[in-house]
PDB file of C-alpha atoms in Angstrom:
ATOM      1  CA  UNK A   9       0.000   0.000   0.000  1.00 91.00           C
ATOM      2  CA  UNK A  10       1.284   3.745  -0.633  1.00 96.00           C
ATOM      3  CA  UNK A  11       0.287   6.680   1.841  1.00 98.00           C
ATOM      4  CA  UNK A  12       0.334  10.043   0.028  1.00 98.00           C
ATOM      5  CA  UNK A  13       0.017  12.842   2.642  1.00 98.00           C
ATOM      6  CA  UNK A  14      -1.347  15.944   1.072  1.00 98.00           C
ATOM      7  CA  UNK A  15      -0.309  19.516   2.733  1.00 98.00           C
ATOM      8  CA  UNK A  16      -0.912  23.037   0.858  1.00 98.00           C
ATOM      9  CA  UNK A  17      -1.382  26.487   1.769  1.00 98.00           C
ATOM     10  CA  UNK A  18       0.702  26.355   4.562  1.00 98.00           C
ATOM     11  CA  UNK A  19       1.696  30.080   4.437  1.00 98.00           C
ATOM     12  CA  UNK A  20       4.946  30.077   6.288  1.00 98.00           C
ATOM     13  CA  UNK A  21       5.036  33.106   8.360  1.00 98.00           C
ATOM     14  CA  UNK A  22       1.501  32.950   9.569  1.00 98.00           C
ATOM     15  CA  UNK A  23       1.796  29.294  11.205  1.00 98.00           C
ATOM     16  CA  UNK A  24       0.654  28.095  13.750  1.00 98.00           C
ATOM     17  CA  UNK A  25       3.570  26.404  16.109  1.00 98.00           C
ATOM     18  CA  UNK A  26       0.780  24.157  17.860  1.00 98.00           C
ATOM     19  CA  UNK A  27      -0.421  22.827  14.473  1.00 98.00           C
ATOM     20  CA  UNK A  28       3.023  22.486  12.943  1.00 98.00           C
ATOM     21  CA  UNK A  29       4.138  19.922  15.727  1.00 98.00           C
ATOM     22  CA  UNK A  30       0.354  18.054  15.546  1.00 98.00           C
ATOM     23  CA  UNK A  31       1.336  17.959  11.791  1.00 98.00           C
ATOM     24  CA  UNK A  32       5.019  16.598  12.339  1.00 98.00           C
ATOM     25  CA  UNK A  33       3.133  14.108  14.873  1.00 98.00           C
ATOM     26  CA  UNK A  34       0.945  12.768  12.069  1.00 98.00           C
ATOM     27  CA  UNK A  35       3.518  11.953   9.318  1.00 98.00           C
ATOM     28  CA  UNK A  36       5.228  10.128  12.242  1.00 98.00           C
ATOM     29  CA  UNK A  37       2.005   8.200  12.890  1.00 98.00           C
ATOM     30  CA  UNK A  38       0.959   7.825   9.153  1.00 98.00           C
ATOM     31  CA  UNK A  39       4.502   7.432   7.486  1.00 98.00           C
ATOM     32  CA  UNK A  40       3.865   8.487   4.502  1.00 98.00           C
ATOM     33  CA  UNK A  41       5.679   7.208   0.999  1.00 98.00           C
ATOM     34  CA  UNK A  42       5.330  11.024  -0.417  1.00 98.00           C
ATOM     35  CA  UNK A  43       4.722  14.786   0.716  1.00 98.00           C
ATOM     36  CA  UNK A  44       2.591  16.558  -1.960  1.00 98.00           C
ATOM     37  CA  UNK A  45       2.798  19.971  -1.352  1.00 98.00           C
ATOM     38  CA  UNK A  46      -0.185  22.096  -3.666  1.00 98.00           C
ATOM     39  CA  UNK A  47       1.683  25.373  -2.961  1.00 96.00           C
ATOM     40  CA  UNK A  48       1.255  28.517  -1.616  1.00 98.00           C
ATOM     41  CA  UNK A  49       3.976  27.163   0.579  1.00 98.00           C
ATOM     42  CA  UNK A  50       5.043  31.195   2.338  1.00 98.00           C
ATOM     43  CA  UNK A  51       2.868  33.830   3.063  1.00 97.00           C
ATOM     44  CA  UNK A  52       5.030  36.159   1.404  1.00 95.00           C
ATOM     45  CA  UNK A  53       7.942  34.327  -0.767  1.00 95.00           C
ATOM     46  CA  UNK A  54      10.609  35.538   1.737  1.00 95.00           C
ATOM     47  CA  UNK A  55      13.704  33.591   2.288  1.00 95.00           C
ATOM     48  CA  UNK A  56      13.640  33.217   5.791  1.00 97.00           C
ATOM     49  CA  UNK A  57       9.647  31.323   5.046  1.00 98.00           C
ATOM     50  CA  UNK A  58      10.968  29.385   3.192  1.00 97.00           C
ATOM     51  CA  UNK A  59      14.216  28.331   5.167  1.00 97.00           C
ATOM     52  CA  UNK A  60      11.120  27.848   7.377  1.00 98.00           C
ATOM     53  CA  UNK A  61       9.215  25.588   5.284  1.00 98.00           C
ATOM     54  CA  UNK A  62      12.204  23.491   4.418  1.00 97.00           C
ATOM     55  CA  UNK A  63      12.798  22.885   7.923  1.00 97.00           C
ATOM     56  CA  UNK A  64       9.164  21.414   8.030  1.00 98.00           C
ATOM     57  CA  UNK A  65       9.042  19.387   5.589  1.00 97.00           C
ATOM     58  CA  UNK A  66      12.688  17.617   6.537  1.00 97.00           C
ATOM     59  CA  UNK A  67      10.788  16.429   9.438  1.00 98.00           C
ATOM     60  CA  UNK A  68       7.853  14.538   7.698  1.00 97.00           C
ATOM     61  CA  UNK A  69      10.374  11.960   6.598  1.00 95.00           C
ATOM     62  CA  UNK A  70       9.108  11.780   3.152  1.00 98.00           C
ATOM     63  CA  UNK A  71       9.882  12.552  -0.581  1.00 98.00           C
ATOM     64  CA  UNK A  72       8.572  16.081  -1.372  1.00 98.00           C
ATOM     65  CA  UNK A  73       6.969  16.981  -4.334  1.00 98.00           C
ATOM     66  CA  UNK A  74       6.081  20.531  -4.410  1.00 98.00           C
ATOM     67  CA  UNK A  75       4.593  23.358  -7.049  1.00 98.00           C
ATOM     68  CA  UNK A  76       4.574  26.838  -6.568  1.00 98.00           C
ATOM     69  CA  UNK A  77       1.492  28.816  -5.428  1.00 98.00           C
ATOM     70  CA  UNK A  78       0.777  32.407  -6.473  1.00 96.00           C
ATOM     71  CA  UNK A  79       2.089  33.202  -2.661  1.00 96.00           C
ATOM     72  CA  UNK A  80       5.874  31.401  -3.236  1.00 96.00           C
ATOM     73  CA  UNK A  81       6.211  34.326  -6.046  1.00 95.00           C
ATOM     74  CA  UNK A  82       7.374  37.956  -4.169  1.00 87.00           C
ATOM     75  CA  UNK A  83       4.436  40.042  -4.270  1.00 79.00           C
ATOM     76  CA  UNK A  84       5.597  43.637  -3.269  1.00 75.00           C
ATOM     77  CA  UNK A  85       9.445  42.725  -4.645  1.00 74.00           C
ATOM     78  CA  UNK A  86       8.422  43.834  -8.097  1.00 71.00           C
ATOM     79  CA  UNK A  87      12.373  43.419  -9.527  1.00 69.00           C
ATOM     80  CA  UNK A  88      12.299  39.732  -8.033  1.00 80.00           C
ATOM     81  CA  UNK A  89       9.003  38.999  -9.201  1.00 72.00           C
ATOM     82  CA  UNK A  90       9.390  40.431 -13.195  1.00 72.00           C
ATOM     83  CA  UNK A  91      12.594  39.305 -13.316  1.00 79.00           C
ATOM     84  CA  UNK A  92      13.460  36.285 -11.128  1.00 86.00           C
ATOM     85  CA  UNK A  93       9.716  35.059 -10.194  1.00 92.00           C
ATOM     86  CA  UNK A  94      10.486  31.617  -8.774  1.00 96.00           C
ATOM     87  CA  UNK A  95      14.340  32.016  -7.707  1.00 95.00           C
ATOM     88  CA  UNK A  96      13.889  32.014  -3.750  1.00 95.00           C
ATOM     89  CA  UNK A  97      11.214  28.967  -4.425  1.00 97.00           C
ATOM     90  CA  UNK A  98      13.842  27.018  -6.296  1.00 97.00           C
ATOM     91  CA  UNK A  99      16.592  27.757  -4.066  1.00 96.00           C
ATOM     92  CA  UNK A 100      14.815  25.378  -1.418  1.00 95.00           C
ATOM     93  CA  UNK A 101      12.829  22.898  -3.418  1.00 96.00           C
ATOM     94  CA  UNK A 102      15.180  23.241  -6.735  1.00 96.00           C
ATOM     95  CA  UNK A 103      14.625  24.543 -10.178  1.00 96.00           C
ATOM     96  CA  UNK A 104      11.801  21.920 -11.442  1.00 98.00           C
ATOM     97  CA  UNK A 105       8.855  24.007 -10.829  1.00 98.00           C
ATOM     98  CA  UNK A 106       6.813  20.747 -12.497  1.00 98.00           C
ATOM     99  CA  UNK A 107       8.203  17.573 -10.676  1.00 98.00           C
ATOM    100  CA  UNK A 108       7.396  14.255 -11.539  1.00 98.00           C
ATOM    101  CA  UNK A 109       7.417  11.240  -8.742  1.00 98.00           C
ATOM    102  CA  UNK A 110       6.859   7.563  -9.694  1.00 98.00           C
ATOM    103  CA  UNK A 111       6.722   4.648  -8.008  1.00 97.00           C
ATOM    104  CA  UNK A 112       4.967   1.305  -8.922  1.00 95.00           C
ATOM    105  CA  UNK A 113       1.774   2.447  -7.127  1.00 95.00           C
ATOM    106  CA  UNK A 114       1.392   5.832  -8.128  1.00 97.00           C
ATOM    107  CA  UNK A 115       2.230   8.592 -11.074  1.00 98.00           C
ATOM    108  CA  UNK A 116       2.445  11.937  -9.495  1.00 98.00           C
ATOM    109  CA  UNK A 117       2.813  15.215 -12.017  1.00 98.00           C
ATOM    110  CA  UNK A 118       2.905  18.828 -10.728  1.00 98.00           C
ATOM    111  CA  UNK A 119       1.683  21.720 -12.842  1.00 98.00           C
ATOM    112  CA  UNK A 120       2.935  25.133 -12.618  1.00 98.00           C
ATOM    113  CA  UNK A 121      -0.166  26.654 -12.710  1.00 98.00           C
ATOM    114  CA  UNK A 122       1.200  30.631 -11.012  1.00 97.00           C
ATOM    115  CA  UNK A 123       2.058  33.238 -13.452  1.00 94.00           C
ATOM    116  CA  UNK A 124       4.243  36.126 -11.837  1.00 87.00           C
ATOM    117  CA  UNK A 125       2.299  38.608 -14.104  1.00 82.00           C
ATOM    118  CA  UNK A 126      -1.207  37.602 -12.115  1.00 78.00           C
ATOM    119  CA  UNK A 127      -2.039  38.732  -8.524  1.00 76.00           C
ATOM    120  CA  UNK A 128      -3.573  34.832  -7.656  1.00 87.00           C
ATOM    121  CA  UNK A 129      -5.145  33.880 -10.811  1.00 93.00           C
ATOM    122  CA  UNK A 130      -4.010  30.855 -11.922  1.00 96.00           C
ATOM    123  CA  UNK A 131      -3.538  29.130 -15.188  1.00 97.00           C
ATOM    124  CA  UNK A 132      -3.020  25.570 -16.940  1.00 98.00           C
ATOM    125  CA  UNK A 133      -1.657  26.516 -20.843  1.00 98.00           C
ATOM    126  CA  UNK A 134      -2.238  24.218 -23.785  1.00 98.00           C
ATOM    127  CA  UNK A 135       1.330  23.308 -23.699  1.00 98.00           C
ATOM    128  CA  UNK A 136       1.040  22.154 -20.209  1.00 98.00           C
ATOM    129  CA  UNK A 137      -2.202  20.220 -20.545  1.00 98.00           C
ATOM    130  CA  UNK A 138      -0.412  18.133 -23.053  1.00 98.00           C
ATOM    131  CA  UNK A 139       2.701  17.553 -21.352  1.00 98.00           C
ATOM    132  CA  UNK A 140       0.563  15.836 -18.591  1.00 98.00           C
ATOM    133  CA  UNK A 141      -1.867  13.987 -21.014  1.00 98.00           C
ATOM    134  CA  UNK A 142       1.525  12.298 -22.524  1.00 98.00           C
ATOM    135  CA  UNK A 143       2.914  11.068 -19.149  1.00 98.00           C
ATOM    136  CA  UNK A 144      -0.627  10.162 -17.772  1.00 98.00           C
ATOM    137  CA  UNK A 145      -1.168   8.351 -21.553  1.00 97.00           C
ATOM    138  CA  UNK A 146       1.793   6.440 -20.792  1.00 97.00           C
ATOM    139  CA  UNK A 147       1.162   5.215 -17.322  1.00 97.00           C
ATOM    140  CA  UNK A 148       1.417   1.962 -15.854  1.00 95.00           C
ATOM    141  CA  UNK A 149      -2.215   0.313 -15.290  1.00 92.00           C
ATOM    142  CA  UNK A 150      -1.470  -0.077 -11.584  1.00 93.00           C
ATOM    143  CA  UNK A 151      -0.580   3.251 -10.685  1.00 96.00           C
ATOM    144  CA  UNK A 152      -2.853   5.997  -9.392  1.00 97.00           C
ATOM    145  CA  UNK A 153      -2.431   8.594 -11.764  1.00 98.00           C
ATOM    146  CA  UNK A 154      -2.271  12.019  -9.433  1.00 98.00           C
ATOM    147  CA  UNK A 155      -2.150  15.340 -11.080  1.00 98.00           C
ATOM    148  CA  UNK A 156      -1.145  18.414  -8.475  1.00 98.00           C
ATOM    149  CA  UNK A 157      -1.943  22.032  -9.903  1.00 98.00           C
ATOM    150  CA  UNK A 158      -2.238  25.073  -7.107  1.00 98.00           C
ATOM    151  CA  UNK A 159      -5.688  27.272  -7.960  1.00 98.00           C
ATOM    152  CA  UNK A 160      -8.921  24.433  -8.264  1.00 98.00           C
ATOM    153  CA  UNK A 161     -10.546  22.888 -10.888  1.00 97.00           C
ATOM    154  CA  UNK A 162     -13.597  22.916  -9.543  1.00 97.00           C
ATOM    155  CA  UNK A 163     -15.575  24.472  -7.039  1.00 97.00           C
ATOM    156  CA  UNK A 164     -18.626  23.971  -4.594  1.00 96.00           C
ATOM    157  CA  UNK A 165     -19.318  27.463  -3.384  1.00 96.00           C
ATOM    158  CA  UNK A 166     -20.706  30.501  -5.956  1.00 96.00           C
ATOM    159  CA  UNK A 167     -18.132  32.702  -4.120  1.00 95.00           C
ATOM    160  CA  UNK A 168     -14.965  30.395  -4.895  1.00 96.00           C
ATOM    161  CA  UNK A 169     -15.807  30.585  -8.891  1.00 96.00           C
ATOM    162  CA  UNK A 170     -13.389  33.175  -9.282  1.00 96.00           C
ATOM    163  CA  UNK A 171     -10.870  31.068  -8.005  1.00 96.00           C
ATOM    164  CA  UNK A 172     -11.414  28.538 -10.766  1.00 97.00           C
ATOM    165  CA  UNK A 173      -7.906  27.650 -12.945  1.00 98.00           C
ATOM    166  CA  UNK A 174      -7.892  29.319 -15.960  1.00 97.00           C
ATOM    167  CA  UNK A 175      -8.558  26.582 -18.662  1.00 97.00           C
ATOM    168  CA  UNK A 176     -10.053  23.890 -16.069  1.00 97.00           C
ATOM    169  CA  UNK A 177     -12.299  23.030 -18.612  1.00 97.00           C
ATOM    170  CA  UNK A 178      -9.987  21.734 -21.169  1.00 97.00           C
ATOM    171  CA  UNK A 179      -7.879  20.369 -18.805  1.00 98.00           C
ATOM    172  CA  UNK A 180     -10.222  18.517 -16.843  1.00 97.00           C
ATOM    173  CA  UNK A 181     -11.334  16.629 -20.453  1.00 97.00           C
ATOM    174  CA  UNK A 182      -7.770  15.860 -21.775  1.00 98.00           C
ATOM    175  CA  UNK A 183      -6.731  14.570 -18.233  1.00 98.00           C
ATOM    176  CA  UNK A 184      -9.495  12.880 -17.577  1.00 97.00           C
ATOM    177  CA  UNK A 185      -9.174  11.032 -21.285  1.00 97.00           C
ATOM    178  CA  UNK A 186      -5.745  10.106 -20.605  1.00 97.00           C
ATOM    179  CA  UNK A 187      -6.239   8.226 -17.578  1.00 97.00           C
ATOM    180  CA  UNK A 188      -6.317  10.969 -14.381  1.00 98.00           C
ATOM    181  CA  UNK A 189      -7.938   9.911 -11.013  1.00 98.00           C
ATOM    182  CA  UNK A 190      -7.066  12.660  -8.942  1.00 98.00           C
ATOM    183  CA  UNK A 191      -6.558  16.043  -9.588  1.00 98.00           C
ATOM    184  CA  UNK A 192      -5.082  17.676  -6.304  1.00 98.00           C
ATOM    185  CA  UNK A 193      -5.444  21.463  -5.364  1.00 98.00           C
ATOM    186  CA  UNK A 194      -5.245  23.748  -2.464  1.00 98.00           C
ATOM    187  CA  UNK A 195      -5.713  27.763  -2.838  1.00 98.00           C
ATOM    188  CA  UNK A 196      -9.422  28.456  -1.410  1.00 98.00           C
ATOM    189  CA  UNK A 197      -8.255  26.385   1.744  1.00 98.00           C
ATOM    190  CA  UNK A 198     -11.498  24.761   1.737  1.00 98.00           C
ATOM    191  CA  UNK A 199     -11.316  20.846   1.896  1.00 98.00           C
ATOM    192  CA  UNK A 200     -13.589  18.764   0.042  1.00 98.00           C
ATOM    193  CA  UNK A 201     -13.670  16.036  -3.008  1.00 97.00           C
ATOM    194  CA  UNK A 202     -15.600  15.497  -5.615  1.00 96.00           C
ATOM    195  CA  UNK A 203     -16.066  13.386  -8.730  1.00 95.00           C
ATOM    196  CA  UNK A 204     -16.701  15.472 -12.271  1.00 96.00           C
ATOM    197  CA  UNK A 205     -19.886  15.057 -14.028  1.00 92.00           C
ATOM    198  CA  UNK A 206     -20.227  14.867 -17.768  1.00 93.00           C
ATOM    199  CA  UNK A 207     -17.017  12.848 -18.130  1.00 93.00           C
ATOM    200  CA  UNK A 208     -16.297   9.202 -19.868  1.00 89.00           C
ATOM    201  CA  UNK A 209     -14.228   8.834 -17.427  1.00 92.00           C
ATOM    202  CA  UNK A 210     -14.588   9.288 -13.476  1.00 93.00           C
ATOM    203  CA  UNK A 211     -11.913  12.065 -12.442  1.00 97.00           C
ATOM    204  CA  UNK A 212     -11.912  13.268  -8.983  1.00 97.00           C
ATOM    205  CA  UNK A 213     -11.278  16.611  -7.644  1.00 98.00           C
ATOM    206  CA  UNK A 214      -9.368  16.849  -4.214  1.00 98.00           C
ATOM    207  CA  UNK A 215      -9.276  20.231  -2.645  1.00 98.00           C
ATOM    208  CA  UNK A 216      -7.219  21.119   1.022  1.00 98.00           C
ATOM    209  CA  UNK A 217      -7.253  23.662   3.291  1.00 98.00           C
ATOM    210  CA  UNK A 218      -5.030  25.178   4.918  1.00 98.00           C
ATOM    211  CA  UNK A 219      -2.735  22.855   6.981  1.00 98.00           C
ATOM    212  CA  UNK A 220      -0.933  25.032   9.445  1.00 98.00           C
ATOM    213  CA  UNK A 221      -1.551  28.388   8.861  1.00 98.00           C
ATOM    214  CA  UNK A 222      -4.019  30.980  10.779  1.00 98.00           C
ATOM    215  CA  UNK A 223      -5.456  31.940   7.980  1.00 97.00           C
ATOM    216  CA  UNK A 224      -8.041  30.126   8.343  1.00 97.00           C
ATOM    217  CA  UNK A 225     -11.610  30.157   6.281  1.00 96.00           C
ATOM    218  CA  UNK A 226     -14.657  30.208   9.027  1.00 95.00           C
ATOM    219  CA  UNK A 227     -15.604  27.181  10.698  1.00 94.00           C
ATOM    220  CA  UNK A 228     -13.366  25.712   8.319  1.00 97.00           C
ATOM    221  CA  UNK A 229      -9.943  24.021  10.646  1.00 98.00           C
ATOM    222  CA  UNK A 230      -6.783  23.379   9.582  1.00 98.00           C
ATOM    223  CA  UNK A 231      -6.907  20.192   7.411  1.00 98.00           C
ATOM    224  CA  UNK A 232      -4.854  17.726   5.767  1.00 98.00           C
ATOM    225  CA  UNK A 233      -5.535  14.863   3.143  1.00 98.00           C
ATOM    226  CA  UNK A 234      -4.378  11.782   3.323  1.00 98.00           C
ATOM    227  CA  UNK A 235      -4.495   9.293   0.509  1.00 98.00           C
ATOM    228  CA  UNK A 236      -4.272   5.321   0.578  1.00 98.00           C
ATOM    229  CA  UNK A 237      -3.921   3.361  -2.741  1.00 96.00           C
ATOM    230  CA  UNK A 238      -2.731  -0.119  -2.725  1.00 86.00           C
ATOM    231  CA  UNK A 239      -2.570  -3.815  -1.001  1.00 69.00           C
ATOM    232  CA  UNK A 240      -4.456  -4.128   2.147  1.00 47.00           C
ATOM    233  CA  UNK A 241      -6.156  -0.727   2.969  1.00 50.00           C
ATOM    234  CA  UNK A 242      -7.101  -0.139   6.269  1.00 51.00           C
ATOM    235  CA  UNK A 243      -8.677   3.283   6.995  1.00 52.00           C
ATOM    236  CA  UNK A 244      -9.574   4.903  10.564  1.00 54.00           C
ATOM    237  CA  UNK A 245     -12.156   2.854  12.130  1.00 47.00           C
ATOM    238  CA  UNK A 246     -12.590   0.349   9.547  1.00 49.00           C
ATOM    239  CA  UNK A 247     -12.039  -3.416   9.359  1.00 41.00           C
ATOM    240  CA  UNK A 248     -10.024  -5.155   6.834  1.00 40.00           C
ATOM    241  CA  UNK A 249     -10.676  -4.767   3.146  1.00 41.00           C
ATOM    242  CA  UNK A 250     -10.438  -7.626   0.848  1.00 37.00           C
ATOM    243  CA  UNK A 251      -8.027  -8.389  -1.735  1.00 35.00           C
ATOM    244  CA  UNK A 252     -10.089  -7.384  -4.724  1.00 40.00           C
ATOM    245  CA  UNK A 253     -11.502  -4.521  -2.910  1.00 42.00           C
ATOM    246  CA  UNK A 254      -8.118  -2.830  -1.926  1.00 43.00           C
ATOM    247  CA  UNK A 255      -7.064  -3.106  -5.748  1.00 49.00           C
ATOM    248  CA  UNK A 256      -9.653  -0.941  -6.783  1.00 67.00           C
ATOM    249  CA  UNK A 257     -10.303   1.128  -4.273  1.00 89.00           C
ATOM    250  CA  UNK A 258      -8.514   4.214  -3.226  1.00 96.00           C
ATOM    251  CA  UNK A 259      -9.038   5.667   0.174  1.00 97.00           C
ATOM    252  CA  UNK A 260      -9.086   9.517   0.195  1.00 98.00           C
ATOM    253  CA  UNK A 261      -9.333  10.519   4.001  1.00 98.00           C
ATOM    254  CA  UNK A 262      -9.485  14.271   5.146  1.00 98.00           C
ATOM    255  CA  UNK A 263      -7.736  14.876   8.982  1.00 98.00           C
ATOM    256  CA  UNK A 264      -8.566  18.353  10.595  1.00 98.00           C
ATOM    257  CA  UNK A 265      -6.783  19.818  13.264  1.00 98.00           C
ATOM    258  CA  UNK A 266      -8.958  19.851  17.116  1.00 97.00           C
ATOM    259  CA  UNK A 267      -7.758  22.061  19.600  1.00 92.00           C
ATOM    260  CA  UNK A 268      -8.977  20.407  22.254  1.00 92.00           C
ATOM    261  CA  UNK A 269      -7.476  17.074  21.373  1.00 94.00           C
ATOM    262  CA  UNK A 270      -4.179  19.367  19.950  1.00 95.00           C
ATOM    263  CA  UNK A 271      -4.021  16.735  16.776  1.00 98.00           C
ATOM    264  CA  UNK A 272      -5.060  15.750  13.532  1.00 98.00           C
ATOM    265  CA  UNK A 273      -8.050  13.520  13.535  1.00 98.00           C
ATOM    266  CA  UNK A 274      -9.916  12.060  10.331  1.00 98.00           C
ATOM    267  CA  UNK A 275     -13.188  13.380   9.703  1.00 97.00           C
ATOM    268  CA  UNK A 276     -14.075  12.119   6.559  1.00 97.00           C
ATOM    269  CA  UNK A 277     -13.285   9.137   4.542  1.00 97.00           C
ATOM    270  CA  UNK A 278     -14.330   9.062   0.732  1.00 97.00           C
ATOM    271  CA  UNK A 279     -13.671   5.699  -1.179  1.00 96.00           C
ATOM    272  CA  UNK A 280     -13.207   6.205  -4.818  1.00 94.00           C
ATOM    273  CA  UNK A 281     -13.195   3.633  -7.402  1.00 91.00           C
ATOM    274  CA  UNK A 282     -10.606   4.876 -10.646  1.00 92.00           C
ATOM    275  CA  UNK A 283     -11.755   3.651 -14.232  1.00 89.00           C
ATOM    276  CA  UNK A 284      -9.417   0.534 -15.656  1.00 82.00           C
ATOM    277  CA  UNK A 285      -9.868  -0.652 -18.679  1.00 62.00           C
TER     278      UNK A 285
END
C-alpha cells in the first residue's frame, strides 16, 4: 500500500507552532511514501519562510513533491518577481517548478499553474495540458495517476468561482481522457472532493485547506488529506478490506486539526473507485 500525505497552503510566516508539531506528529504516525505539497507554501515568498518551510518538511520523513502557489512568487518585490519570479522557491525545493514522482503504485505530475504577471489567478496553458496527457497516456495500469496544480478545478461554493484555474475546462477533459484519477489542489483552503460530471471517465477533484496556517476560512480548521492506494487498505475505524476490494479502491481521508485534542483527527473518509480498462 502507498500513503500520500497531502499539505498546501501552509503560508509560512503565519503558522501556527501548535499545528506544525500536531502535523510533524501525524507523518510520524501515518509514514507516509510522499509529501505533496499544492503550494502557496510562504505567506510572502521571503527567504527566511521558506528556510522555514524546508525545515518542516525535513521532518515529515518523506519525498517532497512541491509546485509553486501564487504566494511562493514575491508580491511587493516587483524586480524579483518580473525578473526572477520563482528564484527564492527554487533555491529550497530546486529549479523543477513541475516535478514528476513515480513509483509502482502511483504517477504523481505537478503543474505550474502561477504566473508572476497575475495577482492569484491561476492558469493551466495548452502546452502544459499536453505535457501531462503524454505522461498520464503512458502510465502503468497499476498506478494511481495524481495530477497536483495550485488554484482548483472545480468548485462547490458561488463565491470560490473566481478562483477557478484558468482553462479547467480543457484540462479537466484531456486529463481525464488520458487516464487521471485525482486532480489535487489547495488555494481556497477549503477541503472537500468530488467526482466530475459529464465525463467518460470518473476524475476526482481533491481540494485542502489550509494545513498550518491561521489563515483560516470560518468554521473551516486546519486540514490535511491523506491518501491510501494499494494492497491491504485499512482506513480509521474500519475493518479489513479484501483483496479485490483494496485493488480498486482508493481511500481519500481528510484529517482536521482539534484544539482540544491538539491533533489531527480524520473526519471524513471518501472511497473512490478509478476507471481501468
Amino acid at each position: 500500500m502507498s500513503v500520500l500525505l497531502q499539505v498546501s497552503d501552509t503560508h509560512f510566516g503565519t503558522e501556527q507552532p501548535q499545528v506544525v508539531e500536531a502535523l510533524v506528529a501525524l507523518a510520524a504516525q501515518q509514514r507516509p511514501d510522499v509529501v505533496v505539497l499544492s503550494g502557496d507554501i510562504t505567506q510572502r515568498a521571503r527567504p527566511a519562510q521558506f528556510r522555514a518551510a524546508k525545515a518542516f518538511v525535513d521532518r515529515l520523513g518523506a519525498p517532497v513533491l512541491a509546485v509553486p502557489g501564487n504566494h511562493d512568487i514575491a508580491l511587493f518585490d516587483l524586480l524579483s518577481r518580473l525578473t526572477r519570479p520563482y528564484a527564492r522557491y527554487a533555491a529550497v525545493f530546486g529549479h523543477n517548478l513541475e516535478p514528476v514522482h513515480t513509483t509502482n503504485d502511483l504517477l504523481i505530475i505537478g503543474v505550474n499553474t502561477t504566473r508572476p504577471w497575475r495577482h492569484k489567478h491561476g492558469e493551466a496553458s495548452l502546452a502544459q495540458i499536453d505535457r501531462v496527457a503524454r505522461l498520464l497516456g503512458a502510465a502503468d495500469p497499476r498506478q494511481l495517476r495524481v495530477v497536483v496544480v495550485h488554484q482548483p478545478m472545480a468548485v462547490t461554493q458561488a463565491r470560490d468561482r473566481s478562483n477557478l484555474l484558468r482553462g479547467h475546462d480543457a484540462a479537466t477533459r484531456a486529463w481525464s481522457a488520458a487516464g487521471a484519477d485525482v486532480v489535487m489542489g489547495g488555494h481556497i483552503h477549503l477541503p472537500y472532493t468530488r467526482a466530475l460530471p459529464g465525463l467518460d471517465r470518473r476524475l476526482w477533484v481533491v481540494q485542502a485547506g489550509t494545513a498550518v496556517s491561521s489563515r483560516t476560512r470560518p468554521a473551516v480548521p486546519n486540514s490535511v488529506n491523506i491518501l491510501r492506494w494499494g494492497d491491504a487498505q485499512v482506513s480509521p475505524g474500519e475493518s479489513q478490506q479484501t483483496p479485490s476490494d483494496a485493488a480498486a479502491c482508493c481511500l481519500i481521508e481528510r484529517w482536521d486539526f482539534a484544539g482540544r485534542e491538539q491533533g489531527f483527527i480524520c473526519m471524513a473518509v471518501t472511497p473512490v473507485q478509478p476507471d481501468r480498462a
